[in-house]
Amino acid sequence: MVQQSRQKEHAIEFTGPKVRATLAGACSVTRRIVKKAAAQWLIDHSPDWVVSKAYDLCPFGQPGDYLWVREAWSQDFSQHYPYTTTWYRADDDRAYEIVERDGIRGIWSPEHSEHVPFRWHSSRCMPRKASRITLRMIGLKVERLHDITESQIIAEGVRPMRDGSGTWIGREGPGRMVTPWLTAREAFIDLWEARHGPGSWAANPWVWAIEFSRA
């Protein structure tokens, strides 16, 4: 585990479920695939000593640094609701409000009797000032994806169904319809492949295991 004192700020993207789990205090770690120079370093050198150098190449910073979260968002309604300038898809995807009228996809504003063009914007496009979540990195580790433990899976925000069935929630579909799994590990695998594509779990990549707390 690496511990350093310097403080910088870096952006990190979260999915809707990850955002909600973080806001609820149920998520304190995230795993990201090691890429580019760090990935090449791990390939070219012995894993017995390479990790200490790989830490220096982490694009998300070091323990003590801050992470500001990018998520799906929109400010298309900011002129109609000036006190709520930014909407976040993780809170409400507006699936039943967004309709197409006269060839324009948008949301009806009863206050203004107007159909307002509206769309969700990718988390990649979120500016710093629109972010509502700031985290402080408190731990960093390089490991293989398959090394994740049961406690770490739960710390990733994987949660059980509330129906008492003992099953765990995987990926979400339209209207937040979820896929239940018998184990937390299966649910995590489903969530991982929903984000990274089929076969991404089997590939067992090197990952950054980033521990954080709310800043």
PDB file of C-alpha atoms in Angstrom, residues 1 52 56 88-89 94 121 125 173 181 185:
ATOM      1  CA  MET A   1       0.000   0.000   0.000  1.00  0.00           C
ATOM      2  CA  SER A  52       6.520   0.404  -6.575  1.00  0.00           C
ATOM      3  CA  ASP A  56       4.193   6.579  -9.878  1.00  0.00           C
ATOM      4  CA  TYR A  88     -27.752  14.342 -12.636  1.00  0.00           C
ATOM      5  CA  ARG A  89     -28.856  11.191 -14.378  1.00  0.00           C
ATOM      6  CA  ARG A  94     -36.225  11.346 -16.660  1.00  0.00           C
ATOM      7  CA  HIS A 121     -24.400  14.562 -21.581  1.00  0.00           C
ATOM      8  CA  CYS A 125     -17.833  16.011 -20.947  1.00  0.00           C
ATOM      9  CA  GLY A 173     -31.624  -1.873 -17.449  1.00  0.00           C
ATOM     10  CA  TRP A 181     -27.302 -12.763  -8.956  1.00  0.00           C
ATOM     11  CA  ARG A 185     -19.024 -11.814  -6.856  1.00  0.00           C
TER      12      ARG A 185
END
